[in-house]
Coordinates of C-alpha atoms in Angstrom, one line a residue:
Chain A
M14 CA 63.9 -33.6 24.0
L15 CA 67.3 -33.2 22.3
R16 CA 65.8 -33.7 18.9
F17 CA 63.1 -31.2 19.6
A18 CA 65.7 -28.7 20.9
L19 CA 67.8 -29.2 17.8
T20 CA 64.9 -28.8 15.4
R21 CA 63.8 -25.6 17.2
L22 CA 67.4 -24.3 17.1
G23 CA 67.6 -25.1 13.4
L24 CA 64.6 -22.8 12.8
V25 CA 66.4 -19.9 14.4
V26 CA 69.3 -19.8 11.9
P27 CA 67.3 -18.7 8.8
T28 CA 65.5 -16.1 10.8
L29 CA 68.8 -14.8 12.2
V30 CA 70.3 -14.6 8.7
G31 CA 67.1 -12.8 7.6
I32 CA 67.4 -10.2 10.3
T33 CA 71.0 -9.5 9.4
F34 CA 69.8 -9.0 5.8
L35 CA 67.2 -6.6 7.0
A36 CA 69.6 -4.6 9.1
F37 CA 72.2 -4.7 6.2
F38 CA 69.9 -3.5 3.6
L39 CA 68.1 -0.9 5.8
I40 CA 70.9 1.6 5.1
R41 CA 71.2 0.7 1.4
L42 CA 67.4 0.9 0.6
V43 CA 67.2 4.5 1.7
P44 CA 66.6 6.4 -1.5
G45 CA 69.7 8.1 -2.6
D46 CA 73.2 7.6 -1.4
P47 CA 73.7 6.7 2.3
I48 CA 76.5 9.3 2.6
E49 CA 74.5 12.1 1.1
T50 CA 71.6 11.0 3.4
M51 CA 73.8 11.2 6.4
A52 CA 75.3 14.5 5.3
G53 CA 71.8 15.9 5.2
E54 CA 70.8 19.2 3.6
R55 CA 74.2 20.8 4.1
G56 CA 75.5 18.7 1.2
I57 CA 79.0 17.4 0.8
D58 CA 81.8 18.1 -1.6
P59 CA 82.5 15.5 -4.2
A60 CA 86.1 14.7 -3.2
R61 CA 85.1 14.1 0.4
H62 CA 82.1 12.1 -0.8
A63 CA 84.3 9.7 -2.8
E64 CA 86.6 9.4 0.1
L65 CA 83.8 8.5 2.5
R66 CA 82.4 6.0 0.0
R67 CA 85.7 4.3 0.0
T68 CA 86.1 4.4 3.8
Y69 CA 82.7 2.9 4.4
G70 CA 83.2 0.4 1.5
F71 CA 80.1 1.5 -0.4
D72 CA 82.1 1.4 -3.7
R73 CA 82.4 -2.4 -3.5
P74 CA 79.9 -5.0 -4.7
L75 CA 77.0 -5.6 -2.4
Y76 CA 77.9 -9.2 -1.7
V77 CA 81.4 -8.1 -0.6
Q78 CA 79.8 -5.4 1.6
Y79 CA 77.5 -8.0 3.2
G80 CA 80.4 -10.3 3.8
V81 CA 82.4 -7.6 5.4
Y82 CA 79.3 -6.7 7.5
L83 CA 78.9 -10.3 8.7
E84 CA 82.6 -10.6 9.5
R85 CA 82.4 -7.5 11.6
L86 CA 79.3 -8.7 13.3
L87 CA 80.9 -11.9 14.3
H88 CA 83.7 -9.9 15.9
G89 CA 81.0 -8.0 17.9
D90 CA 81.6 -4.8 15.8
L91 CA 78.3 -3.1 15.1
G92 CA 79.8 0.2 13.9
R93 CA 79.8 3.5 15.6
S94 CA 77.0 6.0 16.2
I95 CA 77.3 9.0 13.9
A96 CA 75.9 11.3 16.6
T97 CA 78.2 10.3 19.5
S98 CA 81.0 8.3 17.8
E99 CA 80.5 5.6 20.5
P100 CA 80.4 2.0 19.5
V101 CA 76.8 1.0 18.9
A102 CA 77.2 -2.2 20.9
S103 CA 78.4 -0.5 24.0
E104 CA 75.7 2.2 23.8
F105 CA 73.2 -0.6 23.6
A106 CA 74.8 -2.4 26.6
T107 CA 74.6 0.8 28.7
L108 CA 70.9 1.5 27.9
F109 CA 69.5 -2.0 27.8
P110 CA 69.4 -2.5 31.6
A111 CA 67.0 0.5 31.9
T112 CA 64.6 -1.1 29.3
I113 CA 64.9 -4.5 31.0
E114 CA 64.2 -3.0 34.4
L115 CA 61.1 -1.3 33.1
A116 CA 59.9 -4.4 31.2
V117 CA 60.4 -6.7 34.1
A118 CA 58.5 -4.4 36.4
A119 CA 55.7 -4.1 33.8
I120 CA 55.4 -7.8 33.4
L121 CA 55.4 -8.4 37.2
F122 CA 52.7 -5.8 37.5
A123 CA 50.7 -7.5 34.7
L124 CA 51.0 -10.9 36.3
L125 CA 50.3 -9.9 39.9
I126 CA 47.0 -8.2 38.8
G127 CA 46.1 -10.1 35.7
I128 CA 46.2 -13.7 37.0
P129 CA 44.1 -13.1 40.1
A130 CA 41.6 -11.0 38.0
G131 CA 41.4 -13.8 35.4
I132 CA 40.8 -16.4 38.1
V133 CA 38.1 -14.4 39.8
A134 CA 36.4 -13.7 36.5
A135 CA 36.4 -17.4 35.7
I136 CA 35.1 -18.6 39.0
R137 CA 32.3 -16.0 39.0
R138 CA 31.5 -16.5 35.4
N139 CA 28.9 -14.1 33.9
S140 CA 28.7 -12.2 37.2
I141 CA 29.0 -8.4 37.4
L142 CA 32.6 -9.0 38.5
D143 CA 33.4 -11.1 35.4
Q144 CA 31.8 -8.5 33.1
G145 CA 33.8 -5.8 34.8
V146 CA 37.1 -7.6 34.5
M147 CA 36.4 -8.4 30.9
G148 CA 35.3 -4.9 30.1
I149 CA 38.3 -3.3 31.7
S150 CA 40.7 -5.7 30.0
L151 CA 39.1 -5.1 26.6
A152 CA 39.6 -1.4 27.2
G153 CA 43.2 -2.1 28.3
Y154 CA 43.8 -4.1 25.2
S155 CA 42.5 -1.3 23.0
M156 CA 44.4 1.4 24.9
P157 CA 46.7 3.8 22.9
I158 CA 49.3 3.6 25.6
F159 CA 51.1 6.8 24.5
W160 CA 47.8 8.6 25.5
W161 CA 47.4 6.6 28.6
G162 CA 50.8 7.7 29.8
L163 CA 49.9 11.4 29.2
L164 CA 46.7 10.9 31.1
L165 CA 48.4 9.3 34.1
I166 CA 51.0 12.1 34.1
L167 CA 48.1 14.6 34.0
L168 CA 46.4 13.0 37.0
F169 CA 49.2 11.7 39.2
S170 CA 52.1 14.0 38.5
V171 CA 50.4 17.3 37.7
Q172 CA 47.1 17.3 39.7
L173 CA 48.1 15.2 42.7
G174 CA 51.9 15.6 42.6
W175 CA 52.5 12.0 43.7
T176 CA 54.9 10.9 41.1
P177 CA 57.7 12.5 39.1
V178 CA 57.0 13.4 35.4
S179 CA 60.0 11.9 33.7
G180 CA 63.4 10.2 34.0
R181 CA 64.7 7.4 36.1
I182 CA 65.9 9.1 39.3
S183 CA 66.0 12.7 40.7
V184 CA 69.1 14.7 39.6
Q185 CA 70.5 15.2 43.1
Y186 CA 71.4 11.5 43.4
F187 CA 74.5 10.1 41.8
V188 CA 74.5 6.4 41.8
E189 CA 77.5 4.4 40.7
P190 CA 76.3 2.1 37.9
V191 CA 77.1 -1.5 39.0
T192 CA 74.4 -3.6 37.4
G193 CA 72.7 -0.9 35.4
F194 CA 69.5 -1.8 37.2
L195 CA 68.8 1.3 39.3
L196 CA 66.7 -0.4 41.9
I197 CA 69.6 -2.7 42.7
D198 CA 72.3 -0.1 42.3
T199 CA 70.6 2.4 44.7
L200 CA 70.4 -0.3 47.3
L201 CA 74.1 -1.0 46.9
S202 CA 75.1 2.6 47.2
D203 CA 74.9 4.5 50.4
E204 CA 72.9 7.5 49.1
K205 CA 69.9 8.0 51.3
G206 CA 66.6 8.2 49.6
A207 CA 67.9 7.2 46.2
F208 CA 66.1 3.9 46.2
G209 CA 62.8 5.7 47.0
S210 CA 63.4 8.1 44.2
A211 CA 64.1 5.4 41.7
L212 CA 61.0 3.5 42.7
A213 CA 58.8 6.6 42.5
H214 CA 60.1 7.2 38.9
L215 CA 59.3 3.6 38.0
V216 CA 55.7 3.5 39.0
L217 CA 53.9 5.3 36.2
P218 CA 56.0 3.8 33.3
T219 CA 55.4 0.4 34.8
I220 CA 51.6 0.9 34.8
V221 CA 51.7 2.3 31.2
L222 CA 53.9 -0.5 29.8
G223 CA 52.1 -3.2 31.8
T224 CA 48.5 -2.3 30.7
V225 CA 48.4 -4.2 27.5
P226 CA 50.0 -7.4 28.8
L227 CA 47.8 -7.1 31.9
A228 CA 44.7 -7.1 29.7
V229 CA 46.0 -10.1 27.6
I230 CA 47.0 -12.1 30.6
A231 CA 43.7 -11.5 32.4
R232 CA 41.7 -12.6 29.3
M233 CA 44.0 -15.6 28.8
T234 CA 43.9 -16.7 32.4
R235 CA 40.1 -16.5 32.4
S236 CA 39.6 -18.6 29.3
A237 CA 42.2 -21.2 30.4
M238 CA 40.6 -21.5 33.8
L239 CA 37.1 -21.9 32.3
E240 CA 38.4 -24.7 30.1
V241 CA 40.2 -26.5 33.0
L242 CA 37.2 -26.1 35.4
G243 CA 35.1 -28.1 33.0
E244 CA 37.5 -31.1 33.1
D245 CA 36.6 -34.4 34.7
Y246 CA 39.5 -34.3 37.2
I247 CA 38.1 -31.1 38.7
R248 CA 34.7 -32.7 39.1
T249 CA 36.5 -35.7 40.8
A250 CA 38.4 -33.3 43.1
R251 CA 35.1 -31.6 44.0
A252 CA 33.3 -34.9 44.5
K253 CA 36.1 -36.1 46.8
G254 CA 35.0 -33.1 49.0
L255 CA 38.1 -31.0 48.6
P256 CA 37.6 -27.4 49.8
P257 CA 37.0 -25.1 46.8
G258 CA 40.2 -23.1 47.5
R259 CA 42.3 -26.2 47.1
V260 CA 40.5 -27.3 43.9
I261 CA 41.1 -23.9 42.3
G262 CA 44.5 -23.2 43.6
L263 CA 46.1 -26.7 43.3
H264 CA 44.2 -28.6 40.7
A265 CA 42.9 -26.0 38.3
L266 CA 45.4 -23.2 38.4
R267 CA 48.4 -25.4 37.7
N268 CA 47.0 -26.6 34.5
A269 CA 45.5 -23.3 33.5
L270 CA 48.9 -21.6 33.8
I271 CA 50.5 -23.6 31.0
P272 CA 48.9 -21.5 28.2
V273 CA 49.4 -18.4 30.2
V274 CA 53.1 -19.0 30.3
T275 CA 53.2 -19.2 26.5
V276 CA 51.3 -15.9 26.3
I277 CA 53.8 -14.3 28.6
G278 CA 56.6 -15.3 26.2
L279 CA 54.7 -13.9 23.3
Q280 CA 54.4 -10.6 25.2
V281 CA 58.1 -9.8 24.8
G282 CA 57.6 -8.3 21.3
V283 CA 54.6 -6.4 22.6
L284 CA 56.7 -5.1 25.5
F285 CA 59.4 -3.8 23.2
T286 CA 56.8 -2.0 21.1
G287 CA 55.3 -0.5 24.3
A288 CA 58.8 0.3 25.6
I289 CA 59.5 2.5 22.6
L290 CA 56.4 4.6 23.3
T291 CA 56.7 4.5 27.1
E292 CA 60.3 5.5 27.1
T293 CA 59.5 8.4 24.8
I294 CA 56.7 9.7 27.0
F295 CA 58.7 9.4 30.3
S296 CA 62.1 10.3 28.9
W297 CA 63.2 6.9 30.2
P298 CA 66.8 6.4 29.1
G299 CA 66.4 3.0 27.5
V300 CA 66.9 1.5 24.0
G301 CA 63.4 2.5 22.8
K302 CA 64.0 6.2 23.2
W303 CA 67.5 5.7 21.8
L304 CA 66.1 4.2 18.6
I305 CA 63.5 7.0 18.1
E306 CA 66.2 9.6 18.6
A307 CA 68.4 7.7 16.1
I308 CA 65.6 8.0 13.5
S309 CA 65.2 11.7 13.9
R310 CA 69.0 12.2 13.7
R311 CA 69.2 9.7 10.8
D312 CA 71.8 7.8 12.8
Y313 CA 71.7 4.7 10.6
P314 CA 74.4 2.6 12.3
V315 CA 72.4 2.9 15.6
L316 CA 69.2 1.9 13.8
Q317 CA 71.0 -1.0 12.1
G318 CA 72.6 -2.3 15.3
G319 CA 69.5 -1.7 17.4
I320 CA 67.2 -3.6 15.1
L321 CA 69.7 -6.5 15.0
L322 CA 70.2 -6.7 18.7
I323 CA 66.5 -6.3 19.6
G324 CA 65.6 -9.0 17.0
I325 CA 68.1 -11.3 18.6
V326 CA 66.8 -10.7 22.1
V327 CA 63.2 -11.3 21.1
M328 CA 64.2 -14.4 19.2
S329 CA 66.2 -15.8 22.1
V330 CA 63.4 -15.2 24.5
N331 CA 60.9 -17.0 22.2
L332 CA 63.3 -19.8 21.8
L333 CA 63.7 -20.1 25.5
V334 CA 60.0 -20.1 26.0
D335 CA 59.5 -22.8 23.5
L336 CA 62.2 -25.0 25.0
T337 CA 60.9 -24.5 28.5
Y338 CA 57.4 -25.3 27.2
G339 CA 58.8 -28.5 25.6
L340 CA 60.4 -29.4 28.9
I341 CA 57.2 -28.9 30.9
N342 CA 54.8 -30.4 28.4
P343 CA 56.1 -33.6 26.7
R344 CA 53.3 -33.6 24.2
I345 CA 54.6 -30.5 22.4
R346 CA 58.0 -32.2 21.6
H347 CA 56.4 -34.7 19.3
V348 CA 54.5 -32.3 17.2
R349 CA 56.1 -31.5 13.9
Chain B
M142 CA 32.5 -13.0 25.2
T143 CA 29.4 -13.8 27.3
A144 CA 28.8 -17.2 25.8
E145 CA 25.1 -18.1 25.3
T146 CA 24.1 -21.4 26.9
L147 CA 20.5 -21.2 25.8
E148 CA 19.6 -22.2 22.3
A149 CA 17.9 -19.5 20.2
P150 CA 14.2 -20.1 20.1
P151 CA 13.2 -22.2 17.0
A152 CA 12.2 -20.2 14.0
A153 CA 8.5 -19.4 13.8
V154 CA 7.9 -20.9 10.4
P155 CA 9.5 -24.4 10.2
T156 CA 11.1 -24.5 6.7
A157 CA 13.1 -27.1 5.0
T158 CA 15.9 -24.7 3.9
P159 CA 18.3 -23.4 6.5
P160 CA 18.5 -19.6 7.0
H161 CA 20.7 -17.7 4.6
P162 CA 24.3 -17.6 5.9
W163 CA 24.3 -13.8 6.2
R164 CA 21.1 -13.9 8.2
E165 CA 22.4 -16.6 10.4
L166 CA 25.6 -14.6 10.9
W167 CA 23.6 -11.6 11.9
R168 CA 21.5 -13.6 14.3
D169 CA 24.5 -15.0 16.1
F170 CA 26.3 -11.6 16.0
A171 CA 23.3 -9.7 17.4
K172 CA 23.2 -11.9 20.5
N173 CA 26.4 -10.2 21.6
R174 CA 25.4 -6.8 23.0
G175 CA 29.0 -5.5 23.1
A176 CA 29.5 -6.3 19.5
V177 CA 26.3 -4.5 18.4
G178 CA 27.3 -1.5 20.5
G179 CA 30.7 -1.5 18.8
L180 CA 29.1 -1.7 15.4
A181 CA 26.8 1.2 16.2
L182 CA 29.8 3.3 17.3
I183 CA 31.6 2.5 14.1
V184 CA 28.6 3.4 12.0
A185 CA 28.2 6.7 13.9
I186 CA 31.9 7.6 13.5
M187 CA 31.7 6.6 9.8
L188 CA 28.8 9.0 9.3
L189 CA 30.7 11.8 11.0
A190 CA 33.7 11.1 8.8
V191 CA 31.6 11.1 5.6
F192 CA 29.8 14.3 6.4
A193 CA 32.7 15.9 8.2
E194 CA 32.4 19.2 6.1
L195 CA 28.7 19.5 7.1
V196 CA 29.0 18.5 10.8
A197 CA 32.2 20.2 11.8
P198 CA 31.6 23.8 13.0
H199 CA 34.9 25.1 11.7
D200 CA 37.6 24.4 9.2
P201 CA 40.0 22.0 10.9
N202 CA 43.1 24.0 9.9
L203 CA 41.7 27.4 10.5
T204 CA 43.7 29.2 13.2
N205 CA 42.2 31.9 15.3
N206 CA 44.5 34.5 16.9
A207 CA 41.8 35.5 19.4
A208 CA 41.2 32.0 20.8
F209 CA 44.3 30.2 21.9
L210 CA 43.8 27.2 24.2
R211 CA 40.2 28.0 25.0
P212 CA 38.7 25.4 27.4
P213 CA 35.7 23.3 26.5
V214 CA 32.2 24.9 26.9
W215 CA 31.4 23.5 30.3
Q216 CA 34.5 25.1 31.9
A217 CA 34.9 28.7 32.9
G218 CA 36.1 30.6 29.8
G219 CA 34.6 28.2 27.3
S220 CA 32.0 29.1 24.7
W221 CA 29.7 27.3 22.4
S222 CA 31.6 28.5 19.3
F223 CA 34.3 26.0 20.4
P224 CA 32.4 23.2 22.2
L225 CA 35.5 21.1 22.9
G226 CA 37.9 24.1 23.2
T227 CA 40.8 25.1 20.9
D228 CA 44.4 24.1 20.6
A229 CA 47.5 26.1 21.0
I230 CA 47.1 28.0 17.7
G231 CA 43.3 28.5 18.1
R232 CA 42.0 25.7 15.9
D233 CA 38.7 24.2 16.9
M234 CA 39.2 20.8 18.6
L235 CA 35.8 19.4 17.7
S236 CA 36.3 20.1 14.0
R237 CA 39.8 18.6 14.0
L238 CA 38.5 15.5 15.8
I239 CA 35.7 15.0 13.3
H240 CA 38.1 15.4 10.3
G241 CA 40.5 13.1 12.1
A242 CA 37.9 10.4 12.1
R243 CA 38.0 10.5 8.3
L244 CA 41.8 10.0 8.3
S245 CA 41.8 7.2 10.9
L246 CA 39.0 5.2 9.3
A247 CA 40.6 5.6 5.9
I248 CA 43.9 4.5 7.4
G249 CA 42.4 1.4 9.1
V250 CA 40.4 0.2 6.0
A251 CA 43.2 1.0 3.4
V252 CA 45.9 -0.7 5.4
V253 CA 43.9 -3.8 6.1
A254 CA 42.7 -4.0 2.5
L255 CA 46.3 -3.8 1.3
A256 CA 47.6 -6.3 3.8
I257 CA 44.7 -8.7 3.0
A258 CA 45.2 -8.5 -0.7
V259 CA 48.9 -9.2 -0.6
G260 CA 48.5 -11.6 2.3
I261 CA 45.9 -13.7 0.5
A262 CA 48.0 -13.8 -2.7
L263 CA 51.2 -14.9 -0.8
G264 CA 49.2 -17.4 1.3
L265 CA 47.5 -19.0 -1.6
V266 CA 50.8 -19.3 -3.5
S267 CA 52.6 -20.6 -0.4
G268 CA 50.0 -23.2 0.4
F269 CA 49.5 -24.4 -3.2
A270 CA 53.1 -24.4 -4.4
G271 CA 54.7 -25.9 -1.4
G272 CA 58.4 -26.7 -1.6
V273 CA 61.0 -24.0 -1.8
T274 CA 58.5 -21.2 -2.6
D275 CA 56.6 -22.1 0.6
I276 CA 59.7 -22.2 2.7
L277 CA 61.0 -18.8 1.4
I278 CA 57.7 -17.0 1.9
M279 CA 57.1 -18.5 5.4
R280 CA 60.6 -17.8 6.6
A281 CA 60.3 -14.2 5.4
M282 CA 57.1 -13.9 7.3
D283 CA 58.8 -15.4 10.4
I284 CA 61.3 -12.6 10.3
L285 CA 58.6 -10.0 10.1
L286 CA 56.9 -11.6 13.1
T287 CA 60.1 -11.8 15.1
L288 CA 60.6 -8.0 15.1
P289 CA 58.3 -6.1 17.5
S290 CA 55.5 -4.5 15.4
L291 CA 56.3 -0.9 16.1
L292 CA 60.1 -1.5 15.5
L293 CA 59.3 -3.1 12.2
A294 CA 57.1 -0.1 11.2
I295 CA 59.9 2.2 12.3
V296 CA 62.3 0.3 10.0
V297 CA 60.0 0.8 7.1
V298 CA 59.5 4.4 7.8
A299 CA 63.3 4.9 8.3
I300 CA 63.7 3.5 4.7
L301 CA 60.9 5.4 3.1
G302 CA 60.9 8.6 5.2
P303 CA 58.1 9.8 7.5
G304 CA 54.7 10.7 6.2
L305 CA 51.1 9.3 6.3
M306 CA 51.4 7.1 3.2
N307 CA 54.7 5.6 4.2
A308 CA 53.3 5.0 7.7
M309 CA 50.3 3.2 6.2
L310 CA 52.6 1.0 4.1
A311 CA 54.7 0.3 7.2
V312 CA 51.6 -0.8 9.2
A313 CA 50.5 -3.0 6.3
V314 CA 53.8 -4.8 6.3
V315 CA 53.4 -5.3 10.1
L316 CA 49.9 -6.9 9.6
L317 CA 50.9 -8.9 6.5
P318 CA 52.3 -12.1 8.1
H319 CA 49.0 -12.8 10.0
Y320 CA 47.0 -13.0 6.7
V321 CA 49.6 -15.0 4.9
R322 CA 49.7 -17.6 7.7
L323 CA 45.9 -17.7 8.0
T324 CA 45.4 -18.2 4.3
R325 CA 48.2 -20.7 4.0
A326 CA 46.9 -22.8 6.9
A327 CA 43.3 -22.7 5.4
V328 CA 44.6 -23.7 2.0
I329 CA 46.5 -26.6 3.3
A330 CA 43.5 -27.8 5.4
E331 CA 41.2 -27.5 2.4
R332 CA 43.2 -28.6 -0.6
G333 CA 42.8 -32.3 0.2
R334 CA 39.0 -32.2 0.6
D335 CA 36.8 -34.0 -1.8
Y336 CA 35.1 -30.9 -3.3
V337 CA 38.5 -29.6 -4.3
T338 CA 39.5 -33.0 -5.9
A339 CA 36.1 -33.0 -7.6
A340 CA 36.7 -29.5 -9.0
R341 CA 40.1 -30.5 -10.2
V342 CA 38.9 -33.7 -11.8
S343 CA 36.3 -31.7 -13.7
G344 CA 39.1 -29.6 -15.1
A345 CA 39.4 -26.5 -13.0
G346 CA 42.8 -24.8 -13.3
S347 CA 45.0 -23.8 -10.4
L348 CA 43.8 -20.2 -10.4
R349 CA 40.2 -21.2 -10.4
L350 CA 40.8 -23.8 -7.6
M351 CA 42.5 -21.2 -5.5
L352 CA 40.1 -18.3 -6.0
S353 CA 36.7 -19.7 -6.4
E354 CA 36.8 -23.1 -4.7
I355 CA 39.2 -22.7 -1.7
L356 CA 39.2 -19.1 -0.9
P357 CA 35.5 -18.7 0.0
N358 CA 36.0 -21.5 2.5
C359 CA 38.8 -19.7 4.2
A360 CA 36.8 -16.5 4.5
A361 CA 35.7 -16.8 8.2
P362 CA 39.0 -16.5 9.9
L363 CA 40.1 -13.8 7.4
I364 CA 37.0 -11.7 8.2
V365 CA 37.6 -11.9 11.9
Q366 CA 41.3 -11.1 11.5
A367 CA 40.4 -8.2 9.2
S368 CA 38.2 -6.5 11.8
L369 CA 40.8 -7.0 14.5
G370 CA 43.4 -5.8 12.0
V371 CA 41.6 -2.5 11.5
S372 CA 42.0 -1.7 15.2
T373 CA 45.7 -2.6 15.1
A374 CA 46.2 -0.5 12.0
I375 CA 44.5 2.6 13.6
L376 CA 46.4 2.1 16.8
D377 CA 49.8 1.6 15.1
A378 CA 49.3 4.5 12.7
A379 CA 48.4 6.8 15.5
A380 CA 51.5 5.6 17.5
L381 CA 53.7 6.4 14.4
G382 CA 51.9 9.8 14.2
F383 CA 52.6 10.4 17.9
L384 CA 56.3 9.6 17.4
G385 CA 56.5 12.1 14.5
L386 CA 56.9 9.4 11.9
G387 CA 53.3 9.2 10.6
A388 CA 51.0 11.9 9.4
Q389 CA 52.7 15.3 9.6
P390 CA 51.2 18.5 11.2
P391 CA 48.9 20.3 10.5
S392 CA 47.1 17.1 9.6
P393 CA 44.3 16.4 12.1
E394 CA 45.3 12.8 12.5
W395 CA 44.6 11.9 16.2
G396 CA 48.1 10.6 17.0
T397 CA 49.8 13.6 15.4
M398 CA 47.4 15.9 17.3
L399 CA 48.5 14.2 20.6
A400 CA 52.2 14.7 19.7
D401 CA 51.4 18.4 19.2
A402 CA 49.5 18.5 22.4
R403 CA 52.2 16.9 24.6
E404 CA 53.8 20.2 25.7
F405 CA 50.5 21.6 26.8
V406 CA 49.7 18.7 29.1
L407 CA 50.3 21.0 32.1
R408 CA 48.1 23.9 30.9
A409 CA 45.3 22.4 28.8
W410 CA 44.0 19.0 29.6
W411 CA 41.5 19.0 26.8
V412 CA 44.0 19.1 23.9
V413 CA 45.5 15.9 25.3
T414 CA 42.4 14.1 26.5
F415 CA 40.1 14.2 23.5
P416 CA 42.2 12.9 20.6
G417 CA 43.3 9.8 22.7
L418 CA 39.7 9.2 23.7
M419 CA 38.7 9.1 20.1
I420 CA 41.5 6.6 19.3
L421 CA 40.4 4.4 22.3
M422 CA 36.8 4.5 21.3
V423 CA 37.3 3.5 17.7
V424 CA 39.9 0.8 18.5
L425 CA 37.6 -0.6 21.2
A426 CA 34.6 -0.6 18.8
F427 CA 36.6 -2.6 16.1
N428 CA 37.8 -5.0 18.8
L429 CA 34.3 -5.5 20.1
V430 CA 33.0 -6.2 16.5
G431 CA 36.0 -8.5 15.9
D432 CA 35.2 -10.5 19.0
G433 CA 31.6 -10.7 18.1
L434 CA 32.3 -11.9 14.6
R435 CA 34.7 -14.5 15.9
D436 CA 32.1 -15.9 18.3
A437 CA 29.4 -15.8 15.5
L438 CA 31.7 -17.4 12.9
D439 CA 33.5 -20.0 15.0
P440 CA 31.5 -23.2 14.7
K441 CA 33.3 -24.6 17.8
L442 CA 31.8 -21.9 20.0
K443 CA 28.3 -22.2 18.4
R444 CA 27.5 -25.7 19.6

């Protein structure tokens, strides 16, 4: 296991270096001079331009610049946002919990509906129920979620008035940020009704962000279940006279869930992609919306830092999934 | 999806030669009703796109001061001159949707063609050359795969600037690693086979080995991935359009139309509903065809 863990860790290093390359060159690949680009259409006078070039170190050779960039990174310095002058790392840290809260809610939603739906579809294979589940999940998989979000707002917020249109909590509540996760913070504070408000704001974004993972998980659970149900040990369990619920729940589901767990790990990247869109639609103050705003403001330090940090998060989660998988399933350790 | 357990009835005329591969593919494909439906939908939308000028009742960019936000024909206030209503500056929705089909299909096909061409080239080189070249290419692909797809596309657009062409390039970059990996895996699986050795012994050069011996035998997974890739390309390009990073207004690209329509979500449901419905239908159709092709081409599922 140690050997497997070390090999897997070794694979992370080149990817990590690659992502720093990407983030580093992002700002330098933009056509024209980065300072002119940041100055925008107003232009900038030559003396100030030269001064800024020196301050930011753009006058030095690229490899020196990269070295300086790496050294700063290792000290946790990701630069400052041009728009707010705040350190990029601390902005990310403030906004990240909002994205995590949304992503966790979405994946729970996807699991709670997707796994049972997949099991039912597998047990009733080729029935109307199976075809319904598969049809809906194919539609979910093909869904342009930015449109799905607008439709849900149209129906639930505008027509029915059940849910708020945007944001994380109603403006009348002020909740002291302790963990950054509003559902927890509102419970800790003594504001009445704040928890309910936070929960109501979370519902629609959760559904929107959870739709694609839900579809993938339902499909995956169904096919994994079908495979397992054909195995000899299931026949043995049935032949022993075990009740069907026990066969499905205990013998089949456990083994079917192994590939499903891997798929959940792979959904992290999908969740981030979805979070960018979902946060934009619902004005959810997370890192996705932050990045999109950075683009329109040409706030390159934010983009640079955001890409690096999100890359690292996704990579760490994938690493964690692989290691857990190796722990659960000894066979995987000896591949490679 | 609905796997057939029954064998197809034996061919009427018993012949010594097996059916032509294309015919066999079609036979397996046609068993899947969903896939055939998807294909029909794609053909229909393709026809709309090709004959957009003839079919569309109005110019897609023609504004009409007298008809802002007209509802569709079946609602009070709607009229047959604008069957699906008009948008905020009086442009006919139906005409814009039809012209948008042209854009979206072109985006899907062009992006996948680019990603496949580059992907096959890199995959062949990687699988054949091995060593440092292979490691460099595959590590680069790993990096592209690590970043969430839309984030990667945003990086590319941030470098190149917003616009339809740049958005297409960005999406092609996102799709690229899948084709490289598929091709490389197929090359590595095939290059030790006897027929390749035979070709090499009879004097075929590397290029010939790659392109005319090995590549045709890796085609099946690439075809499946291509049809699924078109749906991803259309979806991602529309998402970029929606975020204001893809096609720019007044282009009738469906994602861009949705971005324009966002602020009217409270007043005019039709400007929001129809463009998204088109995206969903086209993406769904390509996914159905992709699934159908995979089932038809995968010998493991044929049994």
